[in-house]
PDB file of C-alpha atoms in Angstrom:
ATOM      1  CA  SER A   1     122.781 117.495  79.209  1.00  0.00           C
ATOM      2  CA  PHE A   2     123.141 113.962  80.505  1.00  0.00           C
ATOM      3  CA  GLN A   3     119.522 113.370  80.735  1.00  0.00           C
ATOM      4  CA  ALA A   4     118.867 114.408  77.124  1.00  0.00           C
ATOM      5  CA  LEU A   5     121.741 111.816  75.872  1.00  0.00           C
ATOM      6  CA  ARG A   6     120.195 108.988  78.166  1.00  0.00           C
ATOM      7  CA  ILE A   7     116.819 109.630  76.523  1.00  0.00           C
ATOM      8  CA  HIS A   8     118.197 109.579  72.999  1.00  0.00           C
ATOM      9  CA  ILE A   9     120.568 106.694  73.485  1.00  0.00           C
ATOM     10  CA  ASN A  10     118.122 104.611  75.150  1.00  0.00           C
ATOM     11  CA  ARG A  11     115.425 105.487  72.662  1.00  0.00           C
ATOM     12  CA  GLU A  12     113.156 106.030  75.630  1.00  0.00           C
ATOM     13  CA  LEU A  13     110.388 108.155  73.919  1.00  0.00           C
ATOM     14  CA  GLY A  14     110.081 105.708  71.079  1.00  0.00           C
ATOM     15  CA  GLU A  15     109.711 102.887  73.664  1.00  0.00           C
ATOM     16  CA  ILE A  16     106.881 104.766  75.221  1.00  0.00           C
ATOM     17  CA  GLU A  17     105.205 104.956  71.936  1.00  0.00           C
ATOM     18  CA  ASP A  18     105.629 101.292  71.310  1.00  0.00           C
ATOM     19  CA  GLY A  19     104.354 100.507  74.737  1.00  0.00           C
ATOM     20  CA  LEU A  20     101.199 102.412  74.255  1.00  0.00           C
ATOM     21  CA  ALA A  21     100.529 100.873  70.941  1.00  0.00           C
ATOM     22  CA  ALA A  22     101.080  97.359  72.421  1.00  0.00           C
ATOM     23  CA  ALA A  23      98.758  97.897  75.289  1.00  0.00           C
ATOM     24  CA  GLU A  24      96.076  99.079  72.852  1.00  0.00           C
ATOM     25  CA  ALA A  25      96.423  95.745  70.946  1.00  0.00           C
ATOM     26  CA  MET A  26      96.600  93.569  74.212  1.00  0.00           C
ATOM     27  CA  LEU A  27      93.879  95.279  76.137  1.00  0.00           C
ATOM     28  CA  LYS A  28      90.285  93.630  76.095  1.00  0.00           C
ATOM     29  CA  PRO A  29      87.241  95.924  75.831  1.00  0.00           C
ATOM     30  CA  GLY A  30      86.765  97.516  79.102  1.00  0.00           C
ATOM     31  CA  GLY A  31      90.525  97.168  80.068  1.00  0.00           C
ATOM     32  CA  ILE A  32      92.040 100.144  81.690  1.00  0.00           C
ATOM     33  CA  LEU A  33      95.304 101.886  80.460  1.00  0.00           C
ATOM     34  CA  ALA A  34      96.811 103.839  83.245  1.00  0.00           C
ATOM     35  CA  VAL A  35     100.291 105.619  82.449  1.00  0.00           C
ATOM     36  CA  VAL A  36     102.391 107.717  85.159  1.00  0.00           C
ATOM     37  CA  SER A  37     104.850 110.282  83.306  1.00  0.00           C
ATOM     38  CA  PHE A  38     107.457 112.314  85.027  1.00  0.00           C
ATOM     39  CA  HIS A  39     108.690 114.546  82.215  1.00  0.00           C
ATOM     40  CA  SER A  40     106.803 116.777  79.935  1.00  0.00           C
ATOM     41  CA  LEU A  41     108.260 114.938  76.745  1.00  0.00           C
ATOM     42  CA  GLU A  42     106.724 111.696  78.088  1.00  0.00           C
ATOM     43  CA  ASP A  43     103.353 113.352  79.113  1.00  0.00           C
ATOM     44  CA  ARG A  44     102.909 114.905  75.671  1.00  0.00           C
ATOM     45  CA  ILE A  45     103.364 111.550  74.092  1.00  0.00           C
ATOM     46  CA  VAL A  46     100.801 109.940  76.405  1.00  0.00           C
ATOM     47  CA  LYS A  47      98.480 113.028  76.203  1.00  0.00           C
ATOM     48  CA  ARG A  48      98.547 112.835  72.320  1.00  0.00           C
ATOM     49  CA  PHE A  49      98.033 109.014  72.200  1.00  0.00           C
ATOM     50  CA  LEU A  50      94.975 109.112  74.201  1.00  0.00           C
ATOM     51  CA  ALA A  51      93.516 112.436  72.639  1.00  0.00           C
ATOM     52  CA  THR A  52      93.883 110.668  69.372  1.00  0.00           C
ATOM     53  CA  ARG A  53      92.757 107.233  70.084  1.00  0.00           C
ATOM     54  CA  SER A  54      89.707 108.625  72.001  1.00  0.00           C
ATOM     55  CA  GLY A  55      88.576 110.961  69.269  1.00  0.00           C
ATOM     56  CA  ALA A  56      89.357 114.034  71.459  1.00  0.00           C
ATOM     57  CA  ALA A  57      92.200 115.346  69.268  1.00  0.00           C
ATOM     58  CA  GLY A  58      91.462 118.745  67.902  1.00  0.00           C
ATOM     59  CA  ARG A  59      90.823 119.225  64.208  1.00  0.00           C
ATOM     60  CA  PRO A  60      93.516 120.773  61.884  1.00  0.00           C
ATOM     61  CA  SER A  61      91.264 123.588  60.935  1.00  0.00           C
ATOM     62  CA  ARG A  62      87.861 124.796  61.864  1.00  0.00           C
ATOM     63  CA  HIS A  63      87.103 125.634  58.290  1.00  0.00           C
ATOM     64  CA  ARG A  64      88.134 122.210  57.082  1.00  0.00           C
ATOM     65  CA  PRO A  65      85.076 119.703  56.775  1.00  0.00           C
ATOM     66  CA  GLU A  66      85.421 116.942  59.589  1.00  0.00           C
ATOM     67  CA  MET A  67      86.614 113.660  58.053  1.00  0.00           C
ATOM     68  CA  ALA A  68      85.624 110.405  59.505  1.00  0.00           C
ATOM     69  CA  GLY A  69      88.511 108.571  60.942  1.00  0.00           C
ATOM     70  CA  PRO A  70      89.008 105.233  62.702  1.00  0.00           C
ATOM     71  CA  ALA A  71      86.646 104.227  65.592  1.00  0.00           C
ATOM     72  CA  PRO A  72      88.001 105.363  68.832  1.00  0.00           C
ATOM     73  CA  THR A  73      89.787 102.739  70.679  1.00  0.00           C
ATOM     74  CA  PHE A  74      89.880 104.415  74.002  1.00  0.00           C
ATOM     75  CA  GLU A  75      87.586 106.588  75.948  1.00  0.00           C
ATOM     76  CA  LEU A  76      89.148 109.192  78.491  1.00  0.00           C
ATOM     77  CA  VAL A  77      88.350 108.054  82.099  1.00  0.00           C
ATOM     78  CA  GLN A  78      89.381 111.575  83.006  1.00  0.00           C
ATOM     79  CA  ARG A  79      90.161 114.530  80.707  1.00  0.00           C
ATOM     80  CA  LYS A  80      92.721 116.102  82.988  1.00  0.00           C
ATOM     81  CA  PRO A  81      95.849 114.255  84.465  1.00  0.00           C
ATOM     82  CA  VAL A  82      95.615 113.000  88.203  1.00  0.00           C
ATOM     83  CA  LEU A  83      98.241 114.992  90.133  1.00  0.00           C
ATOM     84  CA  PRO A  84      99.794 114.191  93.426  1.00  0.00           C
ATOM     85  CA  ALA A  85      98.262 115.728  96.391  1.00  0.00           C
ATOM     86  CA  ALA A  86     100.333 118.147  98.587  1.00  0.00           C
ATOM     87  CA  SER A  87     100.669 115.389 101.186  1.00  0.00           C
ATOM     88  CA  GLU A  88     101.921 112.804  98.704  1.00  0.00           C
ATOM     89  CA  GLN A  89     104.579 115.771  97.549  1.00  0.00           C
ATOM     90  CA  ALA A  90     105.547 116.168 101.350  1.00  0.00           C
ATOM     91  CA  ASP A  91     106.292 112.481 101.802  1.00  0.00           C
ATOM     92  CA  ASN A  92     107.893 112.014  98.439  1.00  0.00           C
ATOM     93  CA  PRO A  93     109.297 115.309  96.754  1.00  0.00           C
ATOM     94  CA  ARG A  94     110.073 113.245  93.731  1.00  0.00           C
ATOM     95  CA  ALA A  95     106.307 112.734  93.053  1.00  0.00           C
ATOM     96  CA  ARG A  96     105.747 116.509  92.419  1.00  0.00           C
ATOM     97  CA  SER A  97     105.947 116.249  88.629  1.00  0.00           C
ATOM     98  CA  ALA A  98     104.183 112.845  88.215  1.00  0.00           C
ATOM     99  CA  LYS A  99     100.931 112.933  86.202  1.00  0.00           C
ATOM    100  CA  LEU A 100      98.655 109.892  85.889  1.00  0.00           C
ATOM    101  CA  ARG A 101      96.563 109.736  82.688  1.00  0.00           C
ATOM    102  CA  ILE A 102      93.892 106.938  82.355  1.00  0.00           C
ATOM    103  CA  GLY A 103      92.011 105.628  79.151  1.00  0.00           C
ATOM    104  CA  ARG A 104      89.506 102.524  79.075  1.00  0.00           C
ATOM    105  CA  ARG A 105      89.694 100.286  76.048  1.00  0.00           C
ATOM    106  CA  THR A 106      86.666 100.210  73.575  1.00  0.00           C
ATOM    107  CA  SER A 107      85.658  97.339  71.371  1.00  0.00           C
ATOM    108  CA  ALA A 108      87.251  99.150  68.044  1.00  0.00           C
ATOM    109  CA  PRO A 109      90.001  97.167  66.653  1.00  0.00           C
ATOM    110  CA  ALA A 110      93.428  98.363  67.496  1.00  0.00           C
ATOM    111  CA  GLN A 111      95.033 100.683  64.842  1.00  0.00           C
ATOM    112  CA  PRO A 112      98.212  99.362  63.243  1.00  0.00           C
ATOM    113  CA  LEU A 113     101.409 100.056  65.085  1.00  0.00           C
ATOM    114  CA  GLN A 114     102.923 102.379  62.240  1.00  0.00           C
ATOM    115  CA  GLU A 115      99.743 104.955  62.851  1.00  0.00           C
ATOM    116  CA  ALA A 116     100.580 104.911  66.681  1.00  0.00           C
ATOM    117  CA  ARG A 117     103.513 107.349  65.939  1.00  0.00           C
TER     118      ARG A 117
END
């Protein structure tokens, strides 16, 4: 489809990853990262980034011992995404697929850009 071609040619998903990593490096402790996504591919990247960076990501196996990783660089403000209300969707039908995810920056040092992917 045209949309898939556009996403690939413009490297849109990679740009989201780069933007999230840059925001992590630039935000001061207590700073808020708020990301609105409109596609499941975009939302998956944002969700995974915040889960990994907040320490909320699942372990690979419950039988494997837990290994200490880097200190969390974000804390989740809200575990679930904020979705548009029915009234917002009625006013703006394009808002129906929007998801807002929010994280608050901790004082832990930012992880290197290579690890953000």
